[in-house]
Tab-separated table of C-alpha atoms in Angstrom:
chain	number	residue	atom	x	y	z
A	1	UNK	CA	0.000	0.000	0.000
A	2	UNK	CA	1.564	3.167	-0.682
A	3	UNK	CA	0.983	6.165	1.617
A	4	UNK	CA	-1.986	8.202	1.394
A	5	UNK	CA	0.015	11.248	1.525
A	6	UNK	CA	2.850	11.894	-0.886
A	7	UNK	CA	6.342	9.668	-0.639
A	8	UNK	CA	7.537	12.368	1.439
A	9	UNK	CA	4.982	12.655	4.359
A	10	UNK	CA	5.397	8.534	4.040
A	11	UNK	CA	9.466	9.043	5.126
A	12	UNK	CA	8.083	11.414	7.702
A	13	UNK	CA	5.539	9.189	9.143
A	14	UNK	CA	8.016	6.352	9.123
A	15	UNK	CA	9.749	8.216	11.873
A	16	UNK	CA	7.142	8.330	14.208
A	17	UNK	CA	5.209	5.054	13.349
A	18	UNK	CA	8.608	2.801	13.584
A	19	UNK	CA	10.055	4.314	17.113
A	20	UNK	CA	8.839	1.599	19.414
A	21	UNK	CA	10.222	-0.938	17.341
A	22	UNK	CA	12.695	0.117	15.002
A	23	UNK	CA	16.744	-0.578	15.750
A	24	UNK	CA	18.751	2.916	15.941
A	25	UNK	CA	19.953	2.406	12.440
A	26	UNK	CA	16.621	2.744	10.903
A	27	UNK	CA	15.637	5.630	12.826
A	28	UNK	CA	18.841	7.656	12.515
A	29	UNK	CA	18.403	7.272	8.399
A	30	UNK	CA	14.898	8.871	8.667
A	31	UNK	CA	15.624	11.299	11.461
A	32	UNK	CA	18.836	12.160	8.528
A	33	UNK	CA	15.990	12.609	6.308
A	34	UNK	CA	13.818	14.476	8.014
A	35	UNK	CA	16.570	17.304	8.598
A	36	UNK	CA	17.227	16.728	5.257
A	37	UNK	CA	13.641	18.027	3.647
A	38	UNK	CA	13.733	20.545	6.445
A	39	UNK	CA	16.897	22.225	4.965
A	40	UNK	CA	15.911	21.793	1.911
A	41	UNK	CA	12.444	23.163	1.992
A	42	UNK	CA	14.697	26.174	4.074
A	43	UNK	CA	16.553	26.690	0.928
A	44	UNK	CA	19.612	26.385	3.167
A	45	UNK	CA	21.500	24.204	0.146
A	46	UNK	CA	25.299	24.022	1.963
A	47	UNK	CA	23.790	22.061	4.463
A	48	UNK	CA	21.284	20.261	2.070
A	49	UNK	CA	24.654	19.042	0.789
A	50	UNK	CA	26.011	17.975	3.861
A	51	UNK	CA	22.513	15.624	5.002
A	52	UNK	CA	21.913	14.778	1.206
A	53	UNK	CA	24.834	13.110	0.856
A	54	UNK	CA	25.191	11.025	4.254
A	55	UNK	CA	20.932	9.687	3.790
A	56	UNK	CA	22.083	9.041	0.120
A	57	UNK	CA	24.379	6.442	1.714
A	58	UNK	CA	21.510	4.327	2.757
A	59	UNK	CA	18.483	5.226	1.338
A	60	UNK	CA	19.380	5.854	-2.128
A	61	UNK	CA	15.669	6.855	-3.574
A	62	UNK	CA	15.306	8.743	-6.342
A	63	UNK	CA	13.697	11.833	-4.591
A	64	UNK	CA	16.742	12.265	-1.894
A	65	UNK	CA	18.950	12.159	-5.199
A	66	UNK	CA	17.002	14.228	-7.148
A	67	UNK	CA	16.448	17.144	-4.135
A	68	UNK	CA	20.355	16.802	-3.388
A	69	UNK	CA	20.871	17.209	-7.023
A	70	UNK	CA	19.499	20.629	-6.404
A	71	UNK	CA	20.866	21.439	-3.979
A	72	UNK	CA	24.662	20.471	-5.105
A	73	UNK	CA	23.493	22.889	-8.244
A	74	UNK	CA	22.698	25.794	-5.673
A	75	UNK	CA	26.051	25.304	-3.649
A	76	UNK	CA	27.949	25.743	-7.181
A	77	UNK	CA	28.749	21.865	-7.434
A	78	UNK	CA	28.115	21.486	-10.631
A	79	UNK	CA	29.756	18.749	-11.621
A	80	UNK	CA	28.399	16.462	-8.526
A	81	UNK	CA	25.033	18.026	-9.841
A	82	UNK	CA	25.366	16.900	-13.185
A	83	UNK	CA	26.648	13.230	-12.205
A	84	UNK	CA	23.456	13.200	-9.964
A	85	UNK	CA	21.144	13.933	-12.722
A	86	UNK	CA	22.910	11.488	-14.739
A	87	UNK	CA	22.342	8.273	-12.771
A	88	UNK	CA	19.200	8.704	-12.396
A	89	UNK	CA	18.718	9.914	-16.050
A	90	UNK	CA	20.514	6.269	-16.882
A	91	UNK	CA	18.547	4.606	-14.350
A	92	UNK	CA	15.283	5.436	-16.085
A	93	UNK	CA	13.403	8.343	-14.269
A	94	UNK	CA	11.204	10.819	-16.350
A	95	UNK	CA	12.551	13.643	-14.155
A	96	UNK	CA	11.906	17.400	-16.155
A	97	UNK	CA	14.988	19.265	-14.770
A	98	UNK	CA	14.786	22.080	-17.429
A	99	UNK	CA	11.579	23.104	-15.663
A	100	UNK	CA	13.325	23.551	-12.515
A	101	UNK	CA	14.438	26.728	-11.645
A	102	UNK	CA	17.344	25.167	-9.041
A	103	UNK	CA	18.851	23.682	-12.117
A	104	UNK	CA	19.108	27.133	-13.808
A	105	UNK	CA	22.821	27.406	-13.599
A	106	UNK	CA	23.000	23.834	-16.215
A	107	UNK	CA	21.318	24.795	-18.668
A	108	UNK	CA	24.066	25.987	-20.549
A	109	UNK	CA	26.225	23.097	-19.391
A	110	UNK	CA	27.491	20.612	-22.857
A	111	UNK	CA	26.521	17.580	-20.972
A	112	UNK	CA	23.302	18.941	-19.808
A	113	UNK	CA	21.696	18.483	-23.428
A	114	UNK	CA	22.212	15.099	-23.306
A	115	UNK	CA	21.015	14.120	-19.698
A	116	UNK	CA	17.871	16.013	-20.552
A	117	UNK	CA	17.118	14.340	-23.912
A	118	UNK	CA	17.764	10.610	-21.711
A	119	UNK	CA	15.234	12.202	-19.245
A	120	UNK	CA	12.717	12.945	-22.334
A	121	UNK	CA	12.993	9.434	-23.920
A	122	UNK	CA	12.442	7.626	-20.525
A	123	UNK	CA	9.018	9.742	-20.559
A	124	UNK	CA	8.099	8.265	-23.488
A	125	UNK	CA	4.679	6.092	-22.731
A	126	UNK	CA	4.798	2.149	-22.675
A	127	UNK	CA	1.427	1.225	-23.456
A	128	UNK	CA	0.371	-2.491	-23.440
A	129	UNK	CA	-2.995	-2.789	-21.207
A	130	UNK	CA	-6.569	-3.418	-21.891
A	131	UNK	CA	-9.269	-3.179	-19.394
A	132	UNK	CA	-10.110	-6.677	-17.719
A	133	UNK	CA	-13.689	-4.876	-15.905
A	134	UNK	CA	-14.876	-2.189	-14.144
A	135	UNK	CA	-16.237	-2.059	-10.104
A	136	UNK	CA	-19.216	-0.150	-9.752
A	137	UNK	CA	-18.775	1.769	-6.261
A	138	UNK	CA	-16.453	4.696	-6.618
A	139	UNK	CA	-15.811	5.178	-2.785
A	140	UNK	CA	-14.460	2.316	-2.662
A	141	UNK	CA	-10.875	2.747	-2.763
A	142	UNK	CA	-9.603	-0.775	-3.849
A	143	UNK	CA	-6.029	-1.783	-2.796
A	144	UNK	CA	-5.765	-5.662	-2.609
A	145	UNK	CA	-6.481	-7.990	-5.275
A	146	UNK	CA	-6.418	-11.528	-5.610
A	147	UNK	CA	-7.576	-14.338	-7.799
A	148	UNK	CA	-8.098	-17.934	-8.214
A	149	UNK	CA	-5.878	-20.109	-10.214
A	150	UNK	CA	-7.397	-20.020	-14.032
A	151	UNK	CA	-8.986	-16.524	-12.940
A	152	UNK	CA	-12.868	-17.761	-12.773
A	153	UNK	CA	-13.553	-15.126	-9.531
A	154	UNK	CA	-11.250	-12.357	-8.333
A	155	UNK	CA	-11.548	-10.937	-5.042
A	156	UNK	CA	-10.959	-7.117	-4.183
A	157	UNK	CA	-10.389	-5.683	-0.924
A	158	UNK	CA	-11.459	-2.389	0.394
A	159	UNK	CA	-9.494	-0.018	2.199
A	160	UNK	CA	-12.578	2.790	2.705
A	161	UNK	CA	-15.431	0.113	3.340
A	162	UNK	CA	-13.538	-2.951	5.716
A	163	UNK	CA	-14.591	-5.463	2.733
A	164	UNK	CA	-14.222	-7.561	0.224
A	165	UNK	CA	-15.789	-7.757	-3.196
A	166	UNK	CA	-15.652	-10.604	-5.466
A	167	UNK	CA	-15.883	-10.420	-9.306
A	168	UNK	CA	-16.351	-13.295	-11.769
A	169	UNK	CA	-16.810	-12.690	-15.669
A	170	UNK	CA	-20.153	-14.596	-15.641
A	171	UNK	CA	-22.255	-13.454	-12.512
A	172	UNK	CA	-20.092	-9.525	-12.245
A	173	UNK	CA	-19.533	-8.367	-8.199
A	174	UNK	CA	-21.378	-8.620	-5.732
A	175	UNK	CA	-20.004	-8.493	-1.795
A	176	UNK	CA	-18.088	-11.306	-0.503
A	177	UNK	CA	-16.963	-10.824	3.114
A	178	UNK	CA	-18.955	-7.788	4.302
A	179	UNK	CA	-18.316	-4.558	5.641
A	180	UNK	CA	-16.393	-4.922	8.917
A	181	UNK	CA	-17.745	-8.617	9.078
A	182	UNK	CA	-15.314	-10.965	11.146
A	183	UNK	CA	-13.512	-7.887	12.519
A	184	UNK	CA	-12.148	-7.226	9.299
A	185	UNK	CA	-10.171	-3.419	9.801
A	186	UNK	CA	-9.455	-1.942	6.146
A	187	UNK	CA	-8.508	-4.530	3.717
A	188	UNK	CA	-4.772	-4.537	2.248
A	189	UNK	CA	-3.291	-7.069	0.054
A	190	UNK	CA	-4.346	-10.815	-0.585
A	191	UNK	CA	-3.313	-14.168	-1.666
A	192	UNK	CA	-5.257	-17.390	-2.870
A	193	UNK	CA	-3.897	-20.407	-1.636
A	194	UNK	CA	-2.073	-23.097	-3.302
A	195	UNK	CA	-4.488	-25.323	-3.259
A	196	UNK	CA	-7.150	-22.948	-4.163
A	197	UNK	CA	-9.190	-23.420	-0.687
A	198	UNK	CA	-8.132	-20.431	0.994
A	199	UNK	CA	-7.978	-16.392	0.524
A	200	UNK	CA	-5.494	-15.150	2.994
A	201	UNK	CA	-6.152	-11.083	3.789
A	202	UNK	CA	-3.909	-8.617	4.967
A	203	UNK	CA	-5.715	-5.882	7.255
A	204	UNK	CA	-5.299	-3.073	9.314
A	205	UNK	CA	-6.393	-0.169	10.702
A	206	UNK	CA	-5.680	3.378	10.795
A	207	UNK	CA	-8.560	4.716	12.813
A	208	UNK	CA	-8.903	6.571	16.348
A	209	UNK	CA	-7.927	3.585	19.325
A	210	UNK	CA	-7.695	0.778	16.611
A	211	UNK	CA	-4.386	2.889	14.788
A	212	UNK	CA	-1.990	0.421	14.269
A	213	UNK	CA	-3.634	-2.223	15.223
A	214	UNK	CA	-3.456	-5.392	12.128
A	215	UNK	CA	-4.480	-8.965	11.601
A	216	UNK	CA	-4.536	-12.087	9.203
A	217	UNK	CA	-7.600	-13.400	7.665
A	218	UNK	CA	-8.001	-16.598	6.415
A	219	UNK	CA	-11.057	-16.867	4.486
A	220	UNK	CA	-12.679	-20.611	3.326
A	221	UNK	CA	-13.294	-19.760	-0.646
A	222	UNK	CA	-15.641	-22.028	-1.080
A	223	UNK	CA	-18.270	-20.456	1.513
A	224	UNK	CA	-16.791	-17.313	2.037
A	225	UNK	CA	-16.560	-17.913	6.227
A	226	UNK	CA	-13.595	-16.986	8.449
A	227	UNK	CA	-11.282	-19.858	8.943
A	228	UNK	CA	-8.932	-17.989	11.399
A	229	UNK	CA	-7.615	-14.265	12.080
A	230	UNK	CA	-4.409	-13.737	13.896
A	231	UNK	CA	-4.104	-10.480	15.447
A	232	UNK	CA	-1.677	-7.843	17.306
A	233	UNK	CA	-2.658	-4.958	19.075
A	234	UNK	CA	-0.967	-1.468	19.151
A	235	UNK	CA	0.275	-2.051	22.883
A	236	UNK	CA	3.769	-1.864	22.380
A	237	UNK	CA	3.976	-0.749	18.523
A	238	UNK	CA	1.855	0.244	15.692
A	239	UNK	CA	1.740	-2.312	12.822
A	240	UNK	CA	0.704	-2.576	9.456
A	241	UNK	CA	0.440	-5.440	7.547
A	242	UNK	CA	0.465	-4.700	4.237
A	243	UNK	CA	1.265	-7.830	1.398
A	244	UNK	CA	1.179	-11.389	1.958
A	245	UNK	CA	2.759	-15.129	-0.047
A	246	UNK	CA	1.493	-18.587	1.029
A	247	UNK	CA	3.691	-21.664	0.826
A	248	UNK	CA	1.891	-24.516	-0.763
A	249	UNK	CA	1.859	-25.708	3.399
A	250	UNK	CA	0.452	-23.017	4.090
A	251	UNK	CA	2.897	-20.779	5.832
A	252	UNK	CA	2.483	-17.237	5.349
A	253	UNK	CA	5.159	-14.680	5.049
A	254	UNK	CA	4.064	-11.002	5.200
A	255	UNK	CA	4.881	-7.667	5.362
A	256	UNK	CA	4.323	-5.278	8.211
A	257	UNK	CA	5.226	-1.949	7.200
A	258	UNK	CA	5.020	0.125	10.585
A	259	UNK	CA	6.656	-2.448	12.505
A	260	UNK	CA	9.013	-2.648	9.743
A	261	UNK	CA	9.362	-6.328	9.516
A	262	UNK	CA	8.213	-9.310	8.059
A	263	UNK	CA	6.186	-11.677	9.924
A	264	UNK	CA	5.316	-15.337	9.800
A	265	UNK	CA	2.740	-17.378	10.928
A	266	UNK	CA	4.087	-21.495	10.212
A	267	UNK	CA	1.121	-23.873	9.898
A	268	UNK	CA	-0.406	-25.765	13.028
A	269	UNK	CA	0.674	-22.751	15.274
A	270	UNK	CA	-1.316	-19.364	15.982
A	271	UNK	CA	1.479	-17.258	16.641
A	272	UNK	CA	2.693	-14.756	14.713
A	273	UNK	CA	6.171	-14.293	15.002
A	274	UNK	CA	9.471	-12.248	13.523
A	275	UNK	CA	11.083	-14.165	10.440
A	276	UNK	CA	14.338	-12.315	10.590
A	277	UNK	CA	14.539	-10.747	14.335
A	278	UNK	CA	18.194	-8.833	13.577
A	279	UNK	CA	16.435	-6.895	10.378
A	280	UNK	CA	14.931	-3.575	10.166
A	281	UNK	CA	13.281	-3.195	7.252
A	282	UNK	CA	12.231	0.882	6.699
A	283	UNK	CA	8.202	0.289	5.540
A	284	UNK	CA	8.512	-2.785	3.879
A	285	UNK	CA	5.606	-3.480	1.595
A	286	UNK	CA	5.411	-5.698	-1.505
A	287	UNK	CA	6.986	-9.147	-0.941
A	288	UNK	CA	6.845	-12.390	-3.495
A	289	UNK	CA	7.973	-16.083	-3.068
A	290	UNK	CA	10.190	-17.608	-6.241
A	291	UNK	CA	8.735	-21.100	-7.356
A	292	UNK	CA	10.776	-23.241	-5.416
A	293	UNK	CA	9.691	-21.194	-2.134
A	294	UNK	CA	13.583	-21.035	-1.284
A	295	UNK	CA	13.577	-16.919	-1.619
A	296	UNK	CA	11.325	-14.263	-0.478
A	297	UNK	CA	11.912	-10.678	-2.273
A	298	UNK	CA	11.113	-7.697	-0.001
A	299	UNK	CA	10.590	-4.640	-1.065
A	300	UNK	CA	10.652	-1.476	1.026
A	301	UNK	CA	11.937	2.181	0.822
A	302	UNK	CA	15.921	1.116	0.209
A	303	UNK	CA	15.336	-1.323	-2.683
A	304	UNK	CA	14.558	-4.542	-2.942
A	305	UNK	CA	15.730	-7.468	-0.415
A	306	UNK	CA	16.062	-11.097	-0.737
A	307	UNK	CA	15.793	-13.841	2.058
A	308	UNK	CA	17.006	-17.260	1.840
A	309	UNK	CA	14.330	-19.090	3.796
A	310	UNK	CA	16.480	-22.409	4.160
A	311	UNK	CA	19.287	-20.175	6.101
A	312	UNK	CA	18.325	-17.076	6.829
A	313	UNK	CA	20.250	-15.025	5.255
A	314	UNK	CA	19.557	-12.104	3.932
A	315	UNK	CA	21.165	-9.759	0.685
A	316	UNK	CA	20.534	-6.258	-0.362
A	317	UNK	CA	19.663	-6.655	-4.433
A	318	UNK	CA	22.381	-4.612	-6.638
A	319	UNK	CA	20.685	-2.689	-9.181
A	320	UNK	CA	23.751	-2.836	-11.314
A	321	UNK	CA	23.008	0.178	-12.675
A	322	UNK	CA	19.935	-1.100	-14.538
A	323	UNK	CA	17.186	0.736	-13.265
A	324	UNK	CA	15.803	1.973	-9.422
A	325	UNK	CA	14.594	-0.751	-7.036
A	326	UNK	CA	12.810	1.890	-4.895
A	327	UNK	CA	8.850	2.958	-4.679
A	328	UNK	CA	7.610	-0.820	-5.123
A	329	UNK	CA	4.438	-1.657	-3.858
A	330	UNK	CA	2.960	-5.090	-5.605
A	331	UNK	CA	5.824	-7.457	-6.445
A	332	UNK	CA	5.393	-11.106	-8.356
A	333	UNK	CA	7.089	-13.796	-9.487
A	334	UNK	CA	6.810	-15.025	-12.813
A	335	UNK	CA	8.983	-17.163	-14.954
A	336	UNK	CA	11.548	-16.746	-12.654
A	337	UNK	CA	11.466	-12.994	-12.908
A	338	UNK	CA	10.074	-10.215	-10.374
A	339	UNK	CA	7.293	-8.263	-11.667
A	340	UNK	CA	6.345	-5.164	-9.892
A	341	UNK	CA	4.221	-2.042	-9.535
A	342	UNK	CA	6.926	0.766	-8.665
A	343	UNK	CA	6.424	4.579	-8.724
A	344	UNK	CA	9.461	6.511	-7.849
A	345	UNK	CA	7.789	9.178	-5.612
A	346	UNK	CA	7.036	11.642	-8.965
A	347	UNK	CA	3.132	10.293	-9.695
A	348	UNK	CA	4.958	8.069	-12.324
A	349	UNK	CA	3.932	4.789	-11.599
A	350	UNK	CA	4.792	2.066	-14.031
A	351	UNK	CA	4.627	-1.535	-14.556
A	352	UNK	CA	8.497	-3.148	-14.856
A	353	UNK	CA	10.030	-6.559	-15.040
A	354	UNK	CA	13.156	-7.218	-13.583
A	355	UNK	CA	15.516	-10.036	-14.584
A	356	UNK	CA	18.196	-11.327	-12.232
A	357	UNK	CA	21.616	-12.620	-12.381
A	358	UNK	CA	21.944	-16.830	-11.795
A	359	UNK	CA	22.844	-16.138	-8.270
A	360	UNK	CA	19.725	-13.733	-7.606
A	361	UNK	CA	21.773	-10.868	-6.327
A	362	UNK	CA	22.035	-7.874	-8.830
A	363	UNK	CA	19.515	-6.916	-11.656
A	364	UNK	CA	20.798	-8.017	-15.392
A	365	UNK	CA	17.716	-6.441	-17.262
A	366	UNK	CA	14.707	-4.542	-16.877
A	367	UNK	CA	11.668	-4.371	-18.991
A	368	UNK	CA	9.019	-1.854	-18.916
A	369	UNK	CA	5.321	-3.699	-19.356
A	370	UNK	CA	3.097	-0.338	-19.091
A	371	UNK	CA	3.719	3.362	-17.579
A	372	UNK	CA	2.147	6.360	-17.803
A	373	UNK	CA	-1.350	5.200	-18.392
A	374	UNK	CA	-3.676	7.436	-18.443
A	375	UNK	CA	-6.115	5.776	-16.266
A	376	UNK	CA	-3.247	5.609	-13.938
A	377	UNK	CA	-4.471	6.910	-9.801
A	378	UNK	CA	-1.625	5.415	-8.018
A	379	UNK	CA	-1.994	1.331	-8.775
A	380	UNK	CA	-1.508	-0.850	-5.674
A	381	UNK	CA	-1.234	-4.268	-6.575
A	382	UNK	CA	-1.941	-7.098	-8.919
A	383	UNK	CA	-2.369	-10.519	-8.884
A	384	UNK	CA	-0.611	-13.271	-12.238
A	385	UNK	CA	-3.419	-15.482	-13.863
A	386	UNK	CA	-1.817	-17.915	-16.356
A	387	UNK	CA	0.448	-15.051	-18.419
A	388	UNK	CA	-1.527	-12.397	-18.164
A	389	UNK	CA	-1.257	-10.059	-15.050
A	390	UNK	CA	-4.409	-8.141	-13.455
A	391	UNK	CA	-3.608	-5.010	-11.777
A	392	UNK	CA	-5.289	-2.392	-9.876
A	393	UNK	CA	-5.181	0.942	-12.530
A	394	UNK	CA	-7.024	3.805	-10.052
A	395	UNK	CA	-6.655	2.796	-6.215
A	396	UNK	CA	-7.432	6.629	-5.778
A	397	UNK	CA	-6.121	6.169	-2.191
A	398	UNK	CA	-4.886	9.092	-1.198
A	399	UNK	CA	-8.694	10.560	-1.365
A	400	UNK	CA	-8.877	8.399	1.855
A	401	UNK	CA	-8.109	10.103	4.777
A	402	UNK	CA	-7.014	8.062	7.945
A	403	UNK	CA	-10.340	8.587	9.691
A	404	UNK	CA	-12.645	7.220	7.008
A	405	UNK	CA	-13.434	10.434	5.353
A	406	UNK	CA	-13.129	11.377	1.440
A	407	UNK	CA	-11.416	13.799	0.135
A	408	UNK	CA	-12.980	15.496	-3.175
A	409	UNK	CA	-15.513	12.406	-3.262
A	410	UNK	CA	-17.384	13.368	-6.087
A	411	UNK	CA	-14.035	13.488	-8.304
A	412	UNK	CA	-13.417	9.838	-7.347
A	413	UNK	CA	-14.190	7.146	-10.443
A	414	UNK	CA	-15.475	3.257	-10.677
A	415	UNK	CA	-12.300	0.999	-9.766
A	416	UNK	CA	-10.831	0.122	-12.715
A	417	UNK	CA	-8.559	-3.324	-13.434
A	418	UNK	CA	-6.565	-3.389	-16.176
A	419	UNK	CA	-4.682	-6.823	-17.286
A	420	UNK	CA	-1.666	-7.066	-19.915
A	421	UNK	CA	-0.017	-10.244	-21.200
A	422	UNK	CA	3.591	-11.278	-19.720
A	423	UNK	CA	5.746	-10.963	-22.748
A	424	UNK	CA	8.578	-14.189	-22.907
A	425	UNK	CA	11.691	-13.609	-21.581
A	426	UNK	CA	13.868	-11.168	-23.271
């Protein structure tokens, strides 16, 4: 789930929402940042300079580079500035930096001309989706989607109305798990099981004594009842759980973005428990499982991470210099290739495919599937049926505000889910 606020306000929040559980590590980096936007909405660039560039040594996303881009311009460091603009230029960002006024003093620069045309081209639209169907209920601010295994009924989560809908080409939508029924809190992302019988839900709650307070669903597909929930409070930390992957045992691995961790809960227990207790994650959101369920891939707001499950161990994905790992929210495994949902904090979500190395650690190749769509209202996450992937265009979420109320309601528009075929590998 991204924020409902811009990818700023979510590094900002992160401070607060991740004290009572976060090592000093994670907090220092955002406390970094948070100085950082402070200078740098201050216009005080010398020391913009000096914060940039120690966050930049652990939370390389593309805004901090782009902002201490600026600022290096501002403070006469032109070169640094240029270099800056550059790698992310290379990296594929559709960044406009002749439109802004801190990059005046480049403009006449001879590399300049060539950074900006790299910028232009990486603008240039992908287009390969079609609609799959439309929901009927504006307000309802979808963010979770899920489906069965040859796609016959898709379920869709609410983060507004505490429900789920279900949608199958022959009968349309109608409500599945009603609103609030079981407990539910605001629904986040979802999973069908294995062996079809299950829909596990991710849900959580952002509202008055129940902030921060999450659970586990596990829903019986077949008659739509409540198997189990597992819950925690907000007693000694706020939590989030935001994406989930099921083993074909039935373990569950998911992501709790305000605790920043991911959580497990093993079959035959009712515990949910740490899987990595040394690891701060800084809001960790999409996660997928490879085919052999050997790997999880975590993505949060450093990049992507991968998890041996066998050992434990744990490596920080190189991007090689192929293209940002940041801003992921949805994240699949296909083919033996991650897809994701990614927008790099500049309303420019896209659709990507990354290929790794044989050993899984660094990026070789990345393919853009769809971006700038013009049905495009910050997509959440999607869900792989056969070789075609079903995605969330319009989540529209950040017309919810944390206590239930809309924002500009009557500008909100029926969910839309778009699908596009997984091309073979390149």
């Amino acid at each position: 789930m991204k924020t409902l606020l811009s990818s700023v306000c979510m590094l900002l929040a992160c401070v607060t929402s991740l004290q009572a559980q976060s090592s000093s590590d994670s907090l220092s980096v955002l406390a970094q940042y948070q100085k950082f936007i402070q200078v740098y909405t201050a216009k005080d660039y010398s020391q913009c300079v000096n914060l940039g560039t120690q966050v930049q040594k652990r939370l390389e996303h593309p805004n901090v580079l782009y902002k201490l881009a600026q600022c290096q311009c501002q403070s006469g460091l032109t070169e640094q500035s240029l270099a800056l603009l550059d790698q992310l230029a290379v990296l594929g960002l559709p960044y406009q930096p002749e439109e802004n006024e801190n990059f005046q003093a480049l403009t006449t620069h001879k590399n300049f001309l060539k950074i900006r045309e790299q910028f232009a081209q990486n603008r240039q639209p992908v287009q390969n989706s079609s609609k799959a169907f439309e929901l009927s209920d504006p307000l309802l601010i979808p963010e979770g989607i899920a489906a069965t295994s040859q796609g016959e009924q898709f379920f869709i989560g609410s983060l507004a109305k505490n429900k789920i809908a279900s949608y199958t080409p022959l009968a349309g939508e109608h409500d599945w798990v009603a609103s609030q029924q079981d407990g539910l809190f605001s629904v986040l992302g979802m999973k069908v099981s294995k062996d079809g019988q299950s829909l596990w839900v991710c849900s959580a709650s952002e509202r008055d004594s129940l902030n921060g307070c999450s659970g586990i669903f596990q829903y019986d597909i077949s008659t739509g009842k409540l198997r189990h929930k597992y819950l925690l409070d907000n007693k000694t930390g706020a939590h989030l759980f935001n994406d989930i992957v099921v083993t074909r045992k039935n373990a569950v691995y998911f992501t709790d973005s305000k605790g920043g961790q991911v959580l497990t809960i093993q079959p035959n227990t009712n515990q949910i428990v740490p899987l990595l207790k040394e690891v701060d994650f800084i809001y960790p959101n999409g996660i997928a499982m490879d085919e052999k369920e050997e790997n999880l891939y975590v993505a949060d707001l450093t990049g992507l991470t991968r998890i041996e499950l066998t050992t434990g161990n744990y490596y920080r994905m190189a991007t090689n210099q192929v293209t940002y790992l940041n801003g992921i929210d949805g994240l699949y495994i296909y083919k033996g290739t991650l897809v994701a949902i990614q927008d790099s904090g500049n309303n420019d979500d896209r659709i990507i495919r990354l290929y790794l190395d044989k050993d899984k650690k660094k990026l070789v190749k990345a393919q853009i599937l769809q971006s700038f769509h013009p049905d495009f209202v910050i997509p959440t996450t999607g869900t792989i049926v056969g070789d075609e992937f079903f995605y969330i265009a319009n989540s529209q979420l950040r017309n919810l505000n944390p206590d239930g109320s809309y924002t500009h309601s009557e500008k909100l528009k029926k969910p839309l889910i778009l699908k596009l075929k997984l091309s073979p590998k390149i």
